[in-house]
Amino acid sequence: MPKAVKGVLVECDPSIKAIILKIDAVHHDFIVEDLDDQTLVIKESKLKELKQRLDSELAETQQQPEESESE
């Protein structure tokens, strides 16, 4: 019997989508459907966890501004 899953439509840049696909590749827990280059359907129950993981990934990839010594 078919089973329905509540989902949330997520539109994002292709670069962010690539990170989401990388996160989902490990356990396949987040994405219900990959619609196009900028759109995904994410499981509603996993959205908060995905946001946390995405924030963590983005924090790791962002460059920190170099601190310059003032004289």
Tab-separated table of N, CA, C and O in Angstrom:
chain	number	residue	atom	x	y	z
A	1	MET	N	0.848	-1.174	0.000
A	1	MET	CA	0.000	0.000	0.000
A	1	MET	C	0.897	1.242	0.000
A	1	MET	O	1.866	1.298	0.763
A	2	PRO	N	0.566	2.253	-0.819
A	2	PRO	CA	1.361	3.480	-0.866
A	2	PRO	C	1.367	4.202	0.478
A	2	PRO	O	0.407	4.143	1.240
A	3	LYS	N	2.456	4.857	0.712
A	3	LYS	CA	2.620	5.568	1.975
A	3	LYS	C	2.914	7.032	1.670
A	3	LYS	O	3.820	7.332	0.884
A	4	ALA	N	2.159	7.949	2.272
A	4	ALA	CA	2.350	9.383	2.052
A	4	ALA	C	3.349	9.935	3.063
A	4	ALA	O	3.385	9.519	4.214
A	5	VAL	N	4.181	10.860	2.595
A	5	VAL	CA	5.167	11.512	3.454
A	5	VAL	C	4.958	13.011	3.350
A	5	VAL	O	4.912	13.548	2.244
A	6	LYS	N	4.817	13.687	4.495
A	6	LYS	CA	4.694	15.142	4.476
A	6	LYS	C	6.021	15.743	4.063
A	6	LYS	O	7.073	15.347	4.555
A	7	GLY	N	5.943	16.701	3.145
A	7	GLY	CA	7.166	17.323	2.659
A	7	GLY	C	7.060	18.833	2.609
A	7	GLY	O	5.974	19.398	2.620
A	8	VAL	N	8.217	19.470	2.539
A	8	VAL	CA	8.329	20.914	2.442
A	8	VAL	C	9.078	21.221	1.153
A	8	VAL	O	10.143	20.646	0.899
A	9	LEU	N	8.531	22.136	0.352
A	9	LEU	CA	9.177	22.543	-0.879
A	9	LEU	C	10.290	23.528	-0.543
A	9	LEU	O	10.062	24.542	0.096
A	10	VAL	N	11.505	23.216	-0.968
A	10	VAL	CA	12.671	24.054	-0.678
A	10	VAL	C	13.262	24.530	-1.998
A	10	VAL	O	13.601	23.718	-2.861
A	11	GLU	N	13.361	25.852	-2.150
A	11	GLU	CA	14.008	26.441	-3.315
A	11	GLU	C	15.297	27.085	-2.848
A	11	GLU	O	15.302	27.826	-1.856
A	12	CYS	N	16.395	26.805	-3.528
A	12	CYS	CA	17.691	27.318	-3.114
A	12	CYS	C	18.621	27.426	-4.314
A	12	CYS	O	18.309	26.949	-5.400
A	13	ASP	N	19.773	28.045	-4.102
A	13	ASP	CA	20.793	28.128	-5.143
A	13	ASP	C	21.348	26.729	-5.413
A	13	ASP	O	21.374	25.886	-4.501
A	14	PRO	N	21.815	26.494	-6.628
A	14	PRO	CA	22.404	25.182	-6.931
A	14	PRO	C	23.565	24.809	-6.010
A	14	PRO	O	23.753	23.633	-5.692
A	15	SER	N	24.323	25.795	-5.540
A	15	SER	CA	25.440	25.484	-4.639
A	15	SER	C	24.937	24.964	-3.290
A	15	SER	O	25.511	24.022	-2.725
A	16	ILE	N	23.863	25.545	-2.776
A	16	ILE	CA	23.276	25.083	-1.514
A	16	ILE	C	22.635	23.710	-1.721
A	16	ILE	O	22.744	22.824	-0.879
A	17	LYS	N	21.999	23.532	-2.866
A	17	LYS	CA	21.382	22.235	-3.165
A	17	LYS	C	22.442	21.139	-3.196
A	17	LYS	O	22.215	20.030	-2.709
A	18	ALA	N	23.609	21.445	-3.743
A	18	ALA	CA	24.691	20.462	-3.793
A	18	ALA	C	25.111	20.047	-2.383
A	18	ALA	O	25.386	18.868	-2.131
A	19	ILE	N	25.145	20.983	-1.457
A	19	ILE	CA	25.493	20.667	-0.062
A	19	ILE	C	24.404	19.796	0.559
A	19	ILE	O	24.694	18.827	1.259
A	20	ILE	N	23.138	20.132	0.290
A	20	ILE	CA	22.029	19.328	0.815
A	20	ILE	C	22.096	17.908	0.259
A	20	ILE	O	21.910	16.934	0.998
A	21	LEU	N	22.384	17.770	-1.018
A	21	LEU	CA	22.518	16.427	-1.614
A	21	LEU	C	23.657	15.651	-0.974
A	21	LEU	O	23.547	14.439	-0.738
A	22	LYS	N	24.749	16.343	-0.662
A	22	LYS	CA	25.890	15.693	-0.002
A	22	LYS	C	25.500	15.215	1.392
A	22	LYS	O	25.842	14.095	1.792
A	23	ILE	N	24.757	16.041	2.124
A	23	ILE	CA	24.305	15.659	3.468
A	23	ILE	C	23.371	14.453	3.380
A	23	ILE	O	23.475	13.507	4.165
A	24	ASP	N	22.472	14.470	2.411
A	24	ASP	CA	21.490	13.399	2.269
A	24	ASP	C	22.114	12.093	1.759
A	24	ASP	O	21.585	11.011	2.006
A	25	ALA	N	23.234	12.184	1.080
A	25	ALA	CA	23.853	11.003	0.470
A	25	ALA	C	24.263	9.940	1.487
A	25	ALA	O	24.327	8.754	1.151
A	26	VAL	N	24.514	10.344	2.713
A	26	VAL	CA	24.977	9.397	3.728
A	26	VAL	C	23.883	8.402	4.119
A	26	VAL	O	24.101	7.191	4.096
A	27	HIS	N	22.705	8.901	4.488
A	27	HIS	CA	21.643	8.012	4.972
A	27	HIS	C	20.339	8.107	4.183
A	27	HIS	O	19.410	7.353	4.461
A	28	HIS	N	20.241	9.050	3.272
A	28	HIS	CA	19.020	9.264	2.494
A	28	HIS	C	17.814	9.517	3.406
A	28	HIS	O	16.744	8.942	3.211
A	29	ASP	N	17.996	10.383	4.402
A	29	ASP	CA	16.951	10.660	5.380
A	29	ASP	C	16.164	11.935	5.107
A	29	ASP	O	15.135	12.143	5.732
A	30	PHE	N	16.625	12.803	4.237
A	30	PHE	CA	16.045	14.138	4.154
A	30	PHE	C	15.219	14.394	2.897
A	30	PHE	O	14.137	14.954	2.973
A	31	ILE	N	15.710	14.004	1.752
A	31	ILE	CA	15.075	14.364	0.486
A	31	ILE	C	13.996	13.357	0.103
A	31	ILE	O	14.236	12.157	0.071
A	32	VAL	N	12.801	13.900	-0.192
A	32	VAL	CA	11.709	13.075	-0.706
A	32	VAL	C	11.801	13.025	-2.226
A	32	VAL	O	11.687	11.969	-2.835
A	33	GLU	N	12.036	14.197	-2.841
A	33	GLU	CA	12.098	14.279	-4.299
A	33	GLU	C	13.013	15.416	-4.724
A	33	GLU	O	12.970	16.504	-4.162
A	34	ASP	N	13.836	15.162	-5.718
A	34	ASP	CA	14.714	16.158	-6.326
A	34	ASP	C	14.005	16.615	-7.599
A	34	ASP	O	13.917	15.871	-8.560
A	35	LEU	N	13.459	17.851	-7.591
A	35	LEU	CA	12.611	18.291	-8.689
A	35	LEU	C	13.368	18.911	-9.855
A	35	LEU	O	13.107	18.598	-11.005
A	36	ASP	N	14.281	19.847	-9.565
A	36	ASP	CA	15.076	20.460	-10.630
A	36	ASP	C	16.350	21.046	-10.018
A	36	ASP	O	16.693	20.710	-8.891
A	37	ASP	N	17.031	21.919	-10.761
A	37	ASP	CA	18.321	22.460	-10.316
A	37	ASP	C	18.241	23.265	-9.024
A	37	ASP	O	19.248	23.425	-8.338
A	38	GLN	N	17.070	23.804	-8.710
A	38	GLN	CA	16.952	24.678	-7.544
A	38	GLN	C	15.840	24.270	-6.582
A	38	GLN	O	15.551	24.995	-5.637
A	39	THR	N	15.217	23.133	-6.792
A	39	THR	CA	14.047	22.778	-5.993
A	39	THR	C	14.118	21.337	-5.499
A	39	THR	O	14.413	20.422	-6.262
A	40	LEU	N	13.813	21.175	-4.214
A	40	LEU	CA	13.765	19.862	-3.570
A	40	LEU	C	12.506	19.777	-2.720
A	40	LEU	O	11.990	20.796	-2.267
A	41	VAL	N	12.042	18.567	-2.476
A	41	VAL	CA	11.024	18.335	-1.462
A	41	VAL	C	11.733	17.605	-0.325
A	41	VAL	O	12.343	16.558	-0.528
A	42	ILE	N	11.677	18.209	0.860
A	42	ILE	CA	12.354	17.689	2.052
A	42	ILE	C	11.308	17.157	3.025
A	42	ILE	O	10.228	17.739	3.168
A	43	LYS	N	11.615	16.059	3.713
A	43	LYS	CA	10.708	15.535	4.733
A	43	LYS	C	10.493	16.600	5.805
A	43	LYS	O	11.452	17.150	6.351
A	44	GLU	N	9.227	16.886	6.084
A	44	GLU	CA	8.887	17.926	7.052
A	44	GLU	C	9.483	17.626	8.429
A	44	GLU	O	9.987	18.525	9.108
A	45	SER	N	9.469	16.386	8.832
A	45	SER	CA	9.965	16.005	10.152
A	45	SER	C	11.482	16.152	10.280
A	45	SER	O	12.015	16.193	11.385
A	46	LYS	N	12.204	16.237	9.156
A	46	LYS	CA	13.669	16.322	9.164
A	46	LYS	C	14.185	17.725	8.820
A	46	LYS	O	15.397	17.934	8.782
A	47	LEU	N	13.284	18.678	8.588
A	47	LEU	CA	13.698	19.999	8.139
A	47	LEU	C	14.599	20.709	9.156
A	47	LEU	O	15.638	21.265	8.796
A	48	LYS	N	14.246	20.658	10.423
A	48	LYS	CA	15.042	21.332	11.463
A	48	LYS	C	16.455	20.743	11.536
A	48	LYS	O	17.446	21.480	11.587
A	49	GLU	N	16.549	19.436	11.502
A	49	GLU	CA	17.856	18.768	11.547
A	49	GLU	C	18.686	19.117	10.309
A	49	GLU	O	19.890	19.361	10.402
A	50	LEU	N	18.044	19.156	9.144
A	50	LEU	CA	18.746	19.509	7.920
A	50	LEU	C	19.283	20.937	7.995
A	50	LEU	O	20.414	21.203	7.602
A	51	LYS	N	18.485	21.868	8.524
A	51	LYS	CA	18.942	23.255	8.670
A	51	LYS	C	20.175	23.328	9.571
A	51	LYS	O	21.117	24.056	9.275
A	52	GLN	N	20.174	22.567	10.650
A	52	GLN	CA	21.321	22.556	11.563
A	52	GLN	C	22.559	22.005	10.862
A	52	GLN	O	23.650	22.565	10.984
A	53	ARG	N	22.414	20.929	10.144
A	53	ARG	CA	23.557	20.345	9.433
A	53	ARG	C	24.055	21.273	8.330
A	53	ARG	O	25.257	21.398	8.112
A	54	LEU	N	23.131	21.942	7.642
A	54	LEU	CA	23.505	22.871	6.588
A	54	LEU	C	24.259	24.064	7.174
A	54	LEU	O	25.286	24.477	6.640
A	55	ASP	N	23.771	24.594	8.294
A	55	ASP	CA	24.481	25.692	8.963
A	55	ASP	C	25.887	25.266	9.363
A	55	ASP	O	26.841	26.023	9.220
A	56	SER	N	26.014	24.044	9.858
A	56	SER	CA	27.318	23.523	10.262
A	56	SER	C	28.251	23.410	9.057
A	56	SER	O	29.423	23.807	9.119
A	57	GLU	N	27.745	22.867	7.953
A	57	GLU	CA	28.550	22.739	6.729
A	57	GLU	C	28.983	24.107	6.214
A	57	GLU	O	30.131	24.293	5.807
A	58	LEU	N	28.060	25.065	6.228
A	58	LEU	CA	28.381	26.401	5.736
A	58	LEU	C	29.411	27.086	6.637
A	58	LEU	O	30.287	27.796	6.147
A	59	ALA	N	29.318	26.881	7.933
A	59	ALA	CA	30.281	27.472	8.865
A	59	ALA	C	31.682	26.916	8.612
A	59	ALA	O	32.676	27.640	8.737
A	60	GLU	N	31.770	25.645	8.251
A	60	GLU	CA	33.067	25.027	7.976
A	60	GLU	C	33.686	25.548	6.678
A	60	GLU	O	34.902	25.631	6.552
A	61	THR	N	32.850	25.878	5.704
A	61	THR	CA	33.369	26.288	4.401
A	61	THR	C	33.595	27.788	4.275
A	61	THR	O	34.292	28.218	3.365
A	62	GLN	N	33.014	28.578	5.165
A	62	GLN	CA	33.203	30.022	5.090
A	62	GLN	C	34.585	30.390	5.576
A	62	GLN	O	35.094	29.837	6.553
A	63	GLN	N	35.180	31.361	4.903
A	63	GLN	CA	36.489	31.837	5.311
A	63	GLN	C	36.323	32.894	6.405
A	63	GLN	O	35.484	33.778	6.288
A	64	GLN	N	37.140	32.760	7.406
A	64	GLN	CA	37.135	33.742	8.482
A	64	GLN	C	37.990	34.931	8.062
A	64	GLN	O	39.077	34.740	7.515
A	65	PRO	N	37.539	36.161	8.310
A	65	PRO	CA	38.360	37.324	7.954
A	65	PRO	C	39.655	37.330	8.768
A	65	PRO	O	39.661	36.983	9.950
A	66	GLU	N	40.725	37.674	8.094
A	66	GLU	CA	42.022	37.702	8.778
A	66	GLU	C	42.081	38.909	9.698
A	66	GLU	O	41.660	40.005	9.338
A	67	GLU	N	42.574	38.664	10.880
A	67	GLU	CA	42.709	39.750	11.838
A	67	GLU	C	44.056	40.426	11.605
A	67	GLU	O	45.099	39.799	11.555
A	68	SER	N	44.004	41.747	11.457
A	68	SER	CA	45.252	42.493	11.281
A	68	SER	C	45.595	43.206	12.579
A	68	SER	O	44.721	43.672	13.304
A	69	GLU	N	46.857	43.239	12.848
A	69	GLU	CA	47.296	43.878	14.086
A	69	GLU	C	47.342	45.373	13.875
A	69	GLU	O	47.946	45.870	12.935
A	70	SER	N	46.689	46.116	14.762
A	70	SER	CA	46.705	47.579	14.687
A	70	SER	C	47.842	48.119	15.504
A	70	SER	O	48.148	47.618	16.585
A	71	GLU	N	48.511	49.135	14.960
A	71	GLU	CA	49.622	49.731	15.710
A	71	GLU	C	49.253	51.090	16.194
A	71	GLU	O	48.512	51.798	15.736
